[in-house]
């Protein structure tokens, strides 16, 4: 199969176009900072929160879970042909996840309303994060392109066309309706608890890990407070309100100052520092015109 045919098949499967809006945003540091806000919104739905509460390893392996989630999102966008395999893997991973939520209502992870919500949270968080930390908000045309590409990711993950609002205009009533269903679930409260015990990172060179273990009792409390600030701050205001999360004018001013700093500094960084490694490599290869997998030299995901 030639390159053109492979690209056509990838586009039909929902793989984002190389060099598109998601390629510009997803692996960049500002969007990476906003990712925990989307993940927290996902578990704000009672059924999704119940599934994560019962089946996820986020308590016993928080750093591994975060690493795998981040890598998966990067593969959806920058993985090329691997994106299709990763989308299939994610869907199969959720095949056996089901149970009852805190109110005794049955759920299954493949229910389109739940699976669709997990995917949908990415768009409003990306849009809000760019309003905060971008040099300017997205134009209407850019927002439409971003949504179309993110909608394609939904197809990549196994959602049907009818499960995903068609465009930003039809997304708005869907978003408002879904915010009526969310709440500060047990998992949301746990993720935002600044007193939650999280072990030091268990990845990276051993001298760094040893140093972090020694300093963790001092480092973790301010990191936990900063994490909560970023998660709540990068949530769209209407989502914050739906969850009953307090947010003061002073916090908003701090967030805006941080956003201006990020907007001034991050675009000036060398691309290898501005983007996560997989994204930076894919972008470099695109510019060079090489057709190889963006994570060719990486170890396979575990």
mmCIF file of C-alpha atoms in Angstrom:
data_model
loop_
_atom_site.group_PDB
_atom_site.id
_atom_site.type_symbol
_atom_site.label_atom_id
_atom_site.label_comp_id
_atom_site.label_asym_id
_atom_site.label_seq_id
_atom_site.Cartn_x
_atom_site.Cartn_y
_atom_site.Cartn_z
ATOM 1 C CA UNK A 1 0.000 0.000 0.000
ATOM 2 C CA UNK A 2 1.403 3.401 -0.985
ATOM 3 C CA UNK A 3 1.780 6.457 1.221
ATOM 4 C CA UNK A 4 -1.314 8.139 -0.207
ATOM 5 C CA UNK A 5 -3.480 5.083 0.447
ATOM 6 C CA UNK A 6 -2.131 4.746 4.004
ATOM 7 C CA UNK A 7 -2.846 8.408 4.691
ATOM 8 C CA UNK A 8 -6.387 8.031 3.318
ATOM 9 C CA UNK A 9 -7.003 4.967 5.512
ATOM 10 C CA UNK A 10 -5.632 6.796 8.570
ATOM 11 C CA UNK A 11 -7.845 9.813 7.906
ATOM 12 C CA UNK A 12 -10.898 7.570 7.530
ATOM 13 C CA UNK A 13 -10.077 5.940 10.869
ATOM 14 C CA UNK A 14 -9.916 9.338 12.562
ATOM 15 C CA UNK A 15 -6.140 9.801 12.830
ATOM 16 C CA UNK A 16 -5.477 13.559 13.114
ATOM 17 C CA UNK A 17 -3.783 15.076 10.051
ATOM 18 C CA UNK A 18 -0.032 15.593 10.354
ATOM 19 C CA UNK A 19 0.652 19.274 10.922
ATOM 20 C CA UNK A 20 -2.946 20.007 11.943
ATOM 21 C CA UNK A 21 -4.367 21.765 14.985
ATOM 22 C CA UNK A 22 -3.896 18.804 17.329
ATOM 23 C CA UNK A 23 -0.305 18.427 16.167
ATOM 24 C CA UNK A 24 0.260 22.045 17.131
ATOM 25 C CA UNK A 25 -1.356 21.792 20.570
ATOM 26 C CA UNK A 26 -1.537 18.347 22.090
ATOM 27 C CA UNK A 27 2.086 17.611 22.888
ATOM 28 C CA UNK A 28 2.960 21.182 23.829
ATOM 29 C CA UNK A 29 3.718 22.018 27.460
ATOM 30 C CA UNK A 30 0.748 24.341 27.931
ATOM 31 C CA UNK A 31 -1.711 21.661 26.878
ATOM 32 C CA UNK A 32 0.099 19.032 28.932
ATOM 33 C CA UNK A 33 -0.467 21.217 32.003
ATOM 34 C CA UNK A 34 -4.202 21.235 31.245
ATOM 35 C CA UNK A 35 -4.551 17.450 30.759
ATOM 36 C CA UNK A 36 -5.257 16.692 34.467
ATOM 37 C CA UNK A 37 -8.259 19.040 34.287
ATOM 38 C CA UNK A 38 -9.762 16.906 31.493
ATOM 39 C CA UNK A 39 -9.014 13.680 33.359
ATOM 40 C CA UNK A 40 -10.662 15.054 36.501
ATOM 41 C CA UNK A 41 -13.727 16.115 34.525
ATOM 42 C CA UNK A 42 -14.012 12.607 33.109
ATOM 43 C CA UNK A 43 -14.333 11.051 36.574
ATOM 44 C CA UNK A 44 -16.845 13.718 37.600
ATOM 45 C CA UNK A 45 -19.501 11.690 35.843
ATOM 46 C CA UNK A 46 -20.787 9.272 38.549
ATOM 47 C CA UNK A 47 -20.542 6.196 36.339
ATOM 48 C CA UNK A 48 -17.058 7.019 35.025
ATOM 49 C CA UNK A 49 -15.928 7.855 38.549
ATOM 50 C CA UNK A 50 -17.281 4.530 39.799
ATOM 51 C CA UNK A 51 -15.420 2.657 37.067
ATOM 52 C CA UNK A 52 -12.138 4.377 37.871
ATOM 53 C CA UNK A 53 -12.707 3.916 41.609
ATOM 54 C CA UNK A 54 -13.194 0.172 41.191
ATOM 55 C CA UNK A 55 -10.878 -0.717 38.302
ATOM 56 C CA UNK A 56 -8.055 1.825 37.986
ATOM 57 C CA UNK A 57 -4.596 1.566 39.546
ATOM 58 C CA UNK A 58 -4.327 5.342 40.023
ATOM 59 C CA UNK A 59 -3.957 4.852 43.795
ATOM 60 C CA UNK A 60 -1.362 2.068 43.751
ATOM 61 C CA UNK A 61 0.599 3.176 40.662
ATOM 62 C CA UNK A 62 -0.122 6.901 40.150
ATOM 63 C CA UNK A 63 3.016 7.722 38.169
ATOM 64 C CA UNK A 64 2.750 4.695 35.922
ATOM 65 C CA UNK A 65 -0.925 5.400 35.313
ATOM 66 C CA UNK A 66 -0.175 9.027 34.425
ATOM 67 C CA UNK A 67 2.681 8.022 32.122
ATOM 68 C CA UNK A 68 0.535 5.493 30.256
ATOM 69 C CA UNK A 69 -2.342 7.946 29.848
ATOM 70 C CA UNK A 70 -0.045 10.653 28.529
ATOM 71 C CA UNK A 71 1.648 8.284 26.102
ATOM 72 C CA UNK A 72 -1.699 7.015 24.853
ATOM 73 C CA UNK A 73 -2.971 10.528 24.109
ATOM 74 C CA UNK A 74 0.277 11.332 22.299
ATOM 75 C CA UNK A 75 -0.040 8.203 20.158
ATOM 76 C CA UNK A 76 -3.607 9.099 19.155
ATOM 77 C CA UNK A 77 -2.329 12.350 17.716
ATOM 78 C CA UNK A 78 1.261 11.728 16.598
ATOM 79 C CA UNK A 79 1.328 7.963 16.154
ATOM 80 C CA UNK A 80 0.310 7.749 12.499
ATOM 81 C CA UNK A 81 -0.562 4.146 11.719
ATOM 82 C CA UNK A 82 0.102 3.253 15.362
ATOM 83 C CA UNK A 83 -2.739 5.553 16.396
ATOM 84 C CA UNK A 84 -5.281 3.061 15.034
ATOM 85 C CA UNK A 85 -3.749 0.215 17.036
ATOM 86 C CA UNK A 86 -3.644 2.366 20.161
ATOM 87 C CA UNK A 87 -7.281 3.343 19.761
ATOM 88 C CA UNK A 88 -8.217 -0.316 19.443
ATOM 89 C CA UNK A 89 -6.114 -1.184 22.499
ATOM 90 C CA UNK A 90 -7.806 1.485 24.618
ATOM 91 C CA UNK A 91 -11.268 0.300 23.618
ATOM 92 C CA UNK A 92 -10.466 -3.351 24.363
ATOM 93 C CA UNK A 93 -8.955 -2.322 27.688
ATOM 94 C CA UNK A 94 -12.404 -1.110 28.753
ATOM 95 C CA UNK A 95 -14.325 -4.152 27.522
ATOM 96 C CA UNK A 96 -14.713 -5.773 30.960
ATOM 97 C CA UNK A 97 -15.216 -2.571 32.966
ATOM 98 C CA UNK A 98 -18.697 -2.355 34.424
ATOM 99 C CA UNK A 99 -20.588 -2.386 37.698
ATOM 100 C CA UNK A 100 -22.865 -0.065 39.644
ATOM 101 C CA UNK A 101 -22.219 3.531 40.619
ATOM 102 C CA UNK A 102 -22.598 5.073 44.092
ATOM 103 C CA UNK A 103 -26.370 5.301 43.595
ATOM 104 C CA UNK A 104 -26.736 1.679 42.563
ATOM 105 C CA UNK A 105 -27.166 2.401 38.846
ATOM 106 C CA UNK A 106 -25.561 -0.115 36.462
ATOM 107 C CA UNK A 107 -22.952 1.056 33.986
ATOM 108 C CA UNK A 108 -20.571 -0.309 31.396
ATOM 109 C CA UNK A 109 -17.548 1.550 30.038
ATOM 110 C CA UNK A 110 -18.625 0.981 26.439
ATOM 111 C CA UNK A 111 -21.936 2.782 26.858
ATOM 112 C CA UNK A 112 -21.736 5.505 24.195
ATOM 113 C CA UNK A 113 -22.910 8.199 26.626
ATOM 114 C CA UNK A 114 -20.096 7.380 29.070
ATOM 115 C CA UNK A 115 -17.379 6.539 26.553
ATOM 116 C CA UNK A 116 -18.322 9.663 24.631
ATOM 117 C CA UNK A 117 -18.073 11.839 27.746
ATOM 118 C CA UNK A 118 -14.550 10.620 28.470
ATOM 119 C CA UNK A 119 -13.540 11.657 24.966
ATOM 120 C CA UNK A 120 -15.572 14.877 24.937
ATOM 121 C CA UNK A 121 -13.900 16.498 27.947
ATOM 122 C CA UNK A 122 -10.732 17.101 25.953
ATOM 123 C CA UNK A 123 -12.209 19.734 23.641
ATOM 124 C CA UNK A 124 -13.579 22.277 26.160
ATOM 125 C CA UNK A 125 -10.460 21.946 28.319
ATOM 126 C CA UNK A 126 -8.155 22.544 25.344
ATOM 127 C CA UNK A 127 -10.221 25.528 24.283
ATOM 128 C CA UNK A 128 -10.224 27.047 27.774
ATOM 129 C CA UNK A 129 -6.520 26.345 28.312
ATOM 130 C CA UNK A 130 -5.682 28.196 25.111
ATOM 131 C CA UNK A 131 -7.761 31.168 26.233
ATOM 132 C CA UNK A 132 -5.701 31.239 29.414
ATOM 133 C CA UNK A 133 -2.211 30.412 28.158
ATOM 134 C CA UNK A 134 -2.305 31.047 24.425
ATOM 135 C CA UNK A 135 -1.051 34.230 22.841
ATOM 136 C CA UNK A 136 -4.642 34.704 21.653
ATOM 137 C CA UNK A 137 -7.830 32.601 21.762
ATOM 138 C CA UNK A 138 -8.640 30.317 18.862
ATOM 139 C CA UNK A 139 -10.507 31.944 16.014
ATOM 140 C CA UNK A 140 -13.880 30.445 15.090
ATOM 141 C CA UNK A 141 -12.254 28.727 12.108
ATOM 142 C CA UNK A 142 -9.436 27.308 14.242
ATOM 143 C CA UNK A 143 -11.915 26.114 16.848
ATOM 144 C CA UNK A 144 -13.939 24.340 14.156
ATOM 145 C CA UNK A 145 -10.790 22.630 12.812
ATOM 146 C CA UNK A 146 -9.698 21.637 16.311
ATOM 147 C CA UNK A 147 -13.105 20.166 17.042
ATOM 148 C CA UNK A 148 -13.228 18.267 13.735
ATOM 149 C CA UNK A 149 -9.836 16.713 14.469
ATOM 150 C CA UNK A 150 -10.803 15.848 18.049
ATOM 151 C CA UNK A 151 -14.037 14.357 16.767
ATOM 152 C CA UNK A 152 -11.905 12.165 14.531
ATOM 153 C CA UNK A 153 -10.034 10.943 17.597
ATOM 154 C CA UNK A 154 -13.412 9.841 18.942
ATOM 155 C CA UNK A 155 -13.878 7.632 15.887
ATOM 156 C CA UNK A 156 -10.351 6.322 16.401
ATOM 157 C CA UNK A 157 -11.391 5.250 19.918
ATOM 158 C CA UNK A 158 -14.438 3.398 18.635
ATOM 159 C CA UNK A 159 -17.203 5.991 18.917
ATOM 160 C CA UNK A 160 -19.763 6.163 16.141
ATOM 161 C CA UNK A 161 -20.598 9.303 14.200
ATOM 162 C CA UNK A 162 -23.950 9.606 15.972
ATOM 163 C CA UNK A 163 -22.260 9.389 19.384
ATOM 164 C CA UNK A 164 -20.331 12.654 18.877
ATOM 165 C CA UNK A 165 -21.874 16.103 18.267
ATOM 166 C CA UNK A 166 -21.215 17.151 14.684
ATOM 167 C CA UNK A 167 -19.602 20.557 15.241
ATOM 168 C CA UNK A 168 -18.844 23.150 17.939
ATOM 169 C CA UNK A 169 -22.360 24.585 17.681
ATOM 170 C CA UNK A 170 -24.025 21.242 18.403
ATOM 171 C CA UNK A 171 -21.410 20.482 21.064
ATOM 172 C CA UNK A 172 -22.579 23.420 23.201
ATOM 173 C CA UNK A 173 -26.037 22.014 24.145
ATOM 174 C CA UNK A 174 -24.479 18.573 24.636
ATOM 175 C CA UNK A 175 -21.894 20.085 26.991
ATOM 176 C CA UNK A 176 -24.530 21.965 28.987
ATOM 177 C CA UNK A 177 -26.676 18.837 29.294
ATOM 178 C CA UNK A 178 -23.758 16.683 30.451
ATOM 179 C CA UNK A 179 -22.758 19.247 33.073
ATOM 180 C CA UNK A 180 -26.161 18.593 34.653
ATOM 181 C CA UNK A 181 -25.020 15.015 35.324
ATOM 182 C CA UNK A 182 -21.576 15.612 36.834
ATOM 183 C CA UNK A 183 -20.719 15.945 40.507
ATOM 184 C CA UNK A 184 -17.746 15.986 42.848
ATOM 185 C CA UNK A 185 -17.424 12.206 42.979
ATOM 186 C CA UNK A 186 -15.251 10.333 45.441
ATOM 187 C CA UNK A 187 -12.490 10.159 42.832
ATOM 188 C CA UNK A 188 -12.720 13.888 42.036
ATOM 189 C CA UNK A 189 -12.442 14.762 45.716
ATOM 190 C CA UNK A 190 -9.514 12.399 46.122
ATOM 191 C CA UNK A 191 -7.647 13.773 43.111
ATOM 192 C CA UNK A 192 -8.065 17.338 44.407
ATOM 193 C CA UNK A 193 -7.243 16.559 48.030
ATOM 194 C CA UNK A 194 -4.017 18.409 48.852
ATOM 195 C CA UNK A 195 -3.501 16.054 51.808
ATOM 196 C CA UNK A 196 -3.651 12.921 49.660
ATOM 197 C CA UNK A 197 -0.588 10.723 50.038
ATOM 198 C CA UNK A 198 1.221 10.172 46.765
ATOM 199 C CA UNK A 199 4.534 8.286 46.652
ATOM 200 C CA UNK A 200 7.576 9.905 45.038
ATOM 201 C CA UNK A 201 8.091 9.200 41.330
ATOM 202 C CA UNK A 202 9.519 5.757 40.631
ATOM 203 C CA UNK A 203 10.795 6.554 37.121
ATOM 204 C CA UNK A 204 13.963 8.148 35.854
ATOM 205 C CA UNK A 205 17.651 7.804 36.785
ATOM 206 C CA UNK A 206 18.162 6.270 40.215
ATOM 207 C CA UNK A 207 20.100 9.285 41.617
ATOM 208 C CA UNK A 208 17.123 11.505 40.793
ATOM 209 C CA UNK A 209 14.705 9.012 42.320
ATOM 210 C CA UNK A 210 16.830 8.754 45.453
ATOM 211 C CA UNK A 211 16.959 12.530 45.789
ATOM 212 C CA UNK A 212 13.194 12.810 45.297
ATOM 213 C CA UNK A 213 12.548 10.141 47.922
ATOM 214 C CA UNK A 214 14.662 12.079 50.420
ATOM 215 C CA UNK A 215 13.027 15.435 49.665
ATOM 216 C CA UNK A 216 9.477 14.213 48.989
ATOM 217 C CA UNK A 217 8.017 15.124 52.415
ATOM 218 C CA UNK A 218 9.060 18.715 51.723
ATOM 219 C CA UNK A 219 8.306 18.800 47.992
ATOM 220 C CA UNK A 220 4.904 17.112 47.872
ATOM 221 C CA UNK A 221 2.761 19.583 49.894
ATOM 222 C CA UNK A 222 3.428 22.593 47.592
ATOM 223 C CA UNK A 223 3.227 20.332 44.538
ATOM 224 C CA UNK A 224 -0.176 19.070 45.708
ATOM 225 C CA UNK A 225 -1.431 22.623 46.139
ATOM 226 C CA UNK A 226 -0.085 23.583 42.719
ATOM 227 C CA UNK A 227 -1.717 20.530 41.170
ATOM 228 C CA UNK A 228 -5.111 21.459 42.584
ATOM 229 C CA UNK A 229 -4.693 25.054 41.413
ATOM 230 C CA UNK A 230 -3.903 23.982 37.843
ATOM 231 C CA UNK A 231 -6.644 21.343 37.680
ATOM 232 C CA UNK A 232 -9.380 23.669 38.910
ATOM 233 C CA UNK A 233 -8.004 26.656 37.009
ATOM 234 C CA UNK A 234 -7.829 24.917 33.645
ATOM 235 C CA UNK A 235 -11.387 23.625 33.984
ATOM 236 C CA UNK A 236 -13.894 25.754 32.076
ATOM 237 C CA UNK A 237 -15.687 28.010 34.600
ATOM 238 C CA UNK A 238 -19.069 26.384 33.978
ATOM 239 C CA UNK A 239 -17.557 22.971 34.804
ATOM 240 C CA UNK A 240 -16.068 24.339 38.018
ATOM 241 C CA UNK A 241 -19.482 25.666 38.963
ATOM 242 C CA UNK A 242 -21.195 22.358 38.147
ATOM 243 C CA UNK A 243 -18.799 20.560 40.495
ATOM 244 C CA UNK A 244 -19.133 23.154 43.229
ATOM 245 C CA UNK A 245 -15.407 23.867 43.250
ATOM 246 C CA UNK A 246 -14.553 27.203 44.865
ATOM 247 C CA UNK A 247 -12.535 29.640 42.764
ATOM 248 C CA UNK A 248 -11.791 33.165 43.926
ATOM 249 C CA UNK A 249 -11.040 36.356 42.023
ATOM 250 C CA UNK A 250 -7.549 36.227 43.478
ATOM 251 C CA UNK A 251 -7.019 32.724 42.100
ATOM 252 C CA UNK A 252 -8.272 33.885 38.711
ATOM 253 C CA UNK A 253 -5.764 36.738 38.695
ATOM 254 C CA UNK A 254 -2.962 34.318 39.580
ATOM 255 C CA UNK A 255 -4.059 31.981 36.794
ATOM 256 C CA UNK A 256 -4.120 34.829 34.275
ATOM 257 C CA UNK A 257 -0.619 35.917 35.298
ATOM 258 C CA UNK A 258 0.598 32.354 34.897
ATOM 259 C CA UNK A 259 -1.107 32.165 31.508
ATOM 260 C CA UNK A 260 0.614 35.340 30.304
ATOM 261 C CA UNK A 261 3.960 33.967 31.471
ATOM 262 C CA UNK A 262 3.403 30.672 29.653
ATOM 263 C CA UNK A 263 2.253 32.470 26.508
ATOM 264 C CA UNK A 264 5.410 34.594 26.536
ATOM 265 C CA UNK A 265 7.923 31.860 27.361
ATOM 266 C CA UNK A 266 6.775 28.509 25.945
ATOM 267 C CA UNK A 267 6.573 29.486 22.227
ATOM 268 C CA UNK A 268 10.174 30.728 22.447
ATOM 269 C CA UNK A 269 11.547 27.458 23.756
ATOM 270 C CA UNK A 270 13.424 25.106 21.423
ATOM 271 C CA UNK A 271 10.971 22.572 20.075
ATOM 272 C CA UNK A 272 12.698 19.699 21.909
ATOM 273 C CA UNK A 273 11.836 21.486 25.180
ATOM 274 C CA UNK A 274 8.484 22.918 24.106
ATOM 275 C CA UNK A 275 7.003 19.537 23.122
ATOM 276 C CA UNK A 276 7.020 16.090 24.688
ATOM 277 C CA UNK A 277 9.608 13.794 23.068
ATOM 278 C CA UNK A 278 7.199 11.779 20.914
ATOM 279 C CA UNK A 279 5.518 14.956 19.645
ATOM 280 C CA UNK A 280 8.803 16.789 19.035
ATOM 281 C CA UNK A 281 10.176 13.833 17.074
ATOM 282 C CA UNK A 282 7.025 13.497 14.965
ATOM 283 C CA UNK A 283 7.058 17.203 14.155
ATOM 284 C CA UNK A 284 10.759 17.082 13.279
ATOM 285 C CA UNK A 285 10.218 14.082 11.030
ATOM 286 C CA UNK A 286 7.294 15.787 9.311
ATOM 287 C CA UNK A 287 9.429 18.798 8.494
ATOM 288 C CA UNK A 288 12.193 16.545 7.224
ATOM 289 C CA UNK A 289 9.716 14.596 5.106
ATOM 290 C CA UNK A 290 10.596 11.242 6.644
ATOM 291 C CA UNK A 291 7.840 8.619 6.830
ATOM 292 C CA UNK A 292 8.771 6.644 9.913
ATOM 293 C CA UNK A 293 6.882 5.916 13.096
ATOM 294 C CA UNK A 294 7.279 8.707 15.638
ATOM 295 C CA UNK A 295 8.200 6.338 18.460
ATOM 296 C CA UNK A 296 10.309 3.935 16.404
ATOM 297 C CA UNK A 297 13.190 4.054 18.853
ATOM 298 C CA UNK A 298 11.091 3.847 21.984
ATOM 299 C CA UNK A 299 10.416 0.731 24.002
ATOM 300 C CA UNK A 300 6.915 -0.692 23.529
ATOM 301 C CA UNK A 301 4.253 0.405 25.998
ATOM 302 C CA UNK A 302 3.751 -1.825 28.991
#
